[in-house]
PDB file of C-alpha atoms and ligand atoms in Angstrom:
ATOM      1  CA  MET A  30      88.057 124.805 -16.463  1.00 63.00           C
ATOM      2  CA  GLY A  31      87.772 123.972 -20.144  1.00 72.00           C
ATOM      3  CA  GLN A  32      90.044 121.699 -22.024  1.00 77.00           C
ATOM      4  CA  VAL A  33      93.041 123.357 -23.591  1.00 77.00           C
ATOM      5  CA  ILE A  34      93.870 122.154 -27.044  1.00 73.00           C
ATOM      6  CA  GLN A  35      97.372 122.932 -28.141  1.00 72.00           C
ATOM      7  CA  LEU A  36      97.603 123.495 -31.858  1.00 66.00           C
ATOM      8  CA  PRO A  37     100.937 123.063 -33.531  1.00 66.00           C
ATOM      9  CA  GLN A  38     102.364 126.479 -34.142  1.00 58.00           C
ATOM     10  CA  LEU A  39     104.534 126.547 -37.205  1.00 65.00           C
ATOM     11  CA  ARG A  40     105.369 130.196 -36.984  1.00 81.00           C
ATOM     12  CA  ARG A  41     104.504 133.294 -35.038  1.00 88.00           C
ATOM     13  CA  PRO A  42     101.944 135.711 -36.448  1.00 92.00           C
ATOM     14  CA  THR A  43     103.125 139.126 -37.497  1.00 94.00           C
ATOM     15  CA  LEU A  44     101.603 142.369 -36.265  1.00 95.00           C
ATOM     16  CA  ASP A  45      99.632 142.617 -39.501  1.00 95.00           C
ATOM     17  CA  GLU A  46      98.002 139.260 -38.812  1.00 96.00           C
ATOM     18  CA  LEU A  47      96.702 140.297 -35.412  1.00 97.00           C
ATOM     19  CA  VAL A  48      93.612 142.204 -34.426  1.00 97.00           C
ATOM     20  CA  PHE A  49      94.219 144.226 -31.304  1.00 98.00           C
ATOM     21  CA  ALA A  50      91.717 145.137 -28.620  1.00 98.00           C
ATOM     22  CA  ALA A  51      90.633 148.765 -28.568  1.00 98.00           C
ATOM     23  CA  THR A  52      91.413 149.378 -24.910  1.00 97.00           C
ATOM     24  CA  VAL A  53      91.911 146.105 -23.028  1.00 98.00           C
ATOM     25  CA  ARG A  54      95.448 145.213 -22.063  1.00 97.00           C
ATOM     26  CA  CYS A  55      97.090 142.220 -20.478  1.00 97.00           C
ATOM     27  CA  ARG A  56      98.254 142.504 -16.895  1.00 97.00           C
ATOM     28  CA  CYS A  57     101.794 142.847 -18.292  1.00 96.00           C
ATOM     29  CA  GLY A  58     100.804 146.020 -20.134  1.00 96.00           C
ATOM     30  CA  ALA A  59     100.774 144.683 -23.690  1.00 97.00           C
ATOM     31  CA  GLY A  60      97.573 144.972 -25.682  1.00 98.00           C
ATOM     32  CA  MET A  61      95.266 141.989 -25.965  1.00 98.00           C
ATOM     33  CA  ALA A  62      95.096 140.545 -29.472  1.00 97.00           C
ATOM     34  CA  CYS A  63      93.793 137.659 -31.528  1.00 97.00           C
ATOM     35  CA  GLN A  64      94.668 136.338 -34.943  1.00 94.00           C
ATOM     36  CA  LYS A  65      92.549 137.587 -37.814  1.00 95.00           C
ATOM     37  CA  GLY A  66      89.823 135.175 -38.840  1.00 92.00           C
ATOM     38  CA  ILE A  67      90.203 133.059 -35.732  1.00 92.00           C
ATOM     39  CA  GLY A  68      86.454 132.464 -35.465  1.00 90.00           C
ATOM     40  CA  PRO A  69      83.962 132.378 -32.604  1.00 89.00           C
ATOM     41  CA  GLN A  70      85.870 129.735 -30.654  1.00 91.00           C
ATOM     42  CA  GLY A  71      88.909 131.966 -30.395  1.00 95.00           C
ATOM     43  CA  LYS A  72      90.207 133.977 -27.533  1.00 96.00           C
ATOM     44  CA  TRP A  73      91.967 137.217 -26.805  1.00 97.00           C
ATOM     45  CA  SER A  74      95.540 136.609 -25.797  1.00 96.00           C
ATOM     46  CA  CYS A  75      98.404 138.791 -24.722  1.00 96.00           C
ATOM     47  CA  SER A  76      99.964 140.202 -27.888  1.00 96.00           C
ATOM     48  CA  ASP A  77     103.448 139.755 -26.453  1.00 95.00           C
ATOM     49  CA  VAL A  78     102.783 136.031 -26.078  1.00 94.00           C
ATOM     50  CA  LEU A  79     101.295 135.731 -29.585  1.00 94.00           C
ATOM     51  CA  LEU A  80     104.277 137.523 -31.065  1.00 94.00           C
ATOM     52  CA  GLY A  81     106.750 135.452 -29.102  1.00 92.00           C
ATOM     53  CA  ASN A  82     108.048 138.407 -27.113  1.00 92.00           C
ATOM     54  CA  ALA A  83     107.102 136.911 -23.779  1.00 90.00           C
ATOM     55  CA  ASP A  84     106.928 133.463 -22.278  1.00 77.00           C
ATOM     56  CA  THR A  85     103.501 132.098 -21.547  1.00 69.00           C
ATOM     57  CA  GLY A  86     102.651 132.308 -17.888  1.00 73.00           C
ATOM     58  CA  ASP A  87     101.489 135.381 -16.097  1.00 93.00           C
ATOM     59  CA  HIS A  88      99.373 136.818 -18.874  1.00 96.00           C
ATOM     60  CA  ASP A  89      95.680 137.280 -19.422  1.00 96.00           C
ATOM     61  CA  GLU A  90      93.398 135.374 -21.752  1.00 94.00           C
ATOM     62  CA  TYR A  91      89.753 136.075 -22.508  1.00 96.00           C
ATOM     63  CA  GLY A  92      87.657 133.590 -24.442  1.00 96.00           C
ATOM     64  CA  PHE A  93      85.280 135.116 -26.966  1.00 95.00           C
ATOM     65  CA  PHE A  94      82.452 133.108 -25.441  1.00 91.00           C
ATOM     66  CA  SER A  95      82.681 134.770 -22.052  1.00 89.00           C
ATOM     67  CA  TYR A  96      84.076 138.233 -22.699  1.00 91.00           C
ATOM     68  CA  GLU A  97      82.946 140.864 -25.113  1.00 93.00           C
ATOM     69  CA  ILE A  98      86.008 142.917 -25.875  1.00 96.00           C
ATOM     70  CA  LYS A  99      85.892 145.547 -28.566  1.00 96.00           C
ATOM     71  CA  SER A 100      88.505 145.222 -31.244  1.00 95.00           C
ATOM     72  CA  GLU A 101      90.457 148.181 -32.505  1.00 96.00           C
ATOM     73  CA  GLN A 102      88.366 150.722 -34.335  1.00 91.00           C
ATOM     74  CA  ASP A 103      88.037 154.465 -34.840  1.00 89.00           C
ATOM     75  CA  GLY A 104      91.623 155.032 -33.842  1.00 91.00           C
ATOM     76  CA  ALA A 105      91.267 153.254 -30.515  1.00 97.00           C
ATOM     77  CA  THR A 106      93.782 150.457 -30.323  1.00 98.00           C
ATOM     78  CA  THR A 107      96.323 148.874 -28.038  1.00 98.00           C
ATOM     79  CA  ARG A 108      98.512 148.088 -31.053  1.00 96.00           C
ATOM     80  CA  PRO A 109     102.109 149.088 -30.355  1.00 93.00           C
ATOM     81  CA  ARG A 110     103.320 152.023 -32.437  1.00 84.00           C
TER      82      ARG A 110
HETATM   83 ZN1  LIG B   6     100.942 139.789 -21.207  1.00 97.86          ZN
END
């Protein structure tokens, strides 16, 4: 598959810095999320991984280029409450 480029991660994003998917969740049950302003090359990742609550591994990832996932809107969100 495509090349994975690891960017240095200085700190974890906070919940406020993430956009959550409206309905799509990772296989682990957490909502899918991406960082705000990530751009068209970004991807949806498991919010637990982004937030550092889970180790990377058995989680889902959906690149923007191949999946059209609606972000949270009109009260529909997978954001934890
Ligand atoms: Zn997950």
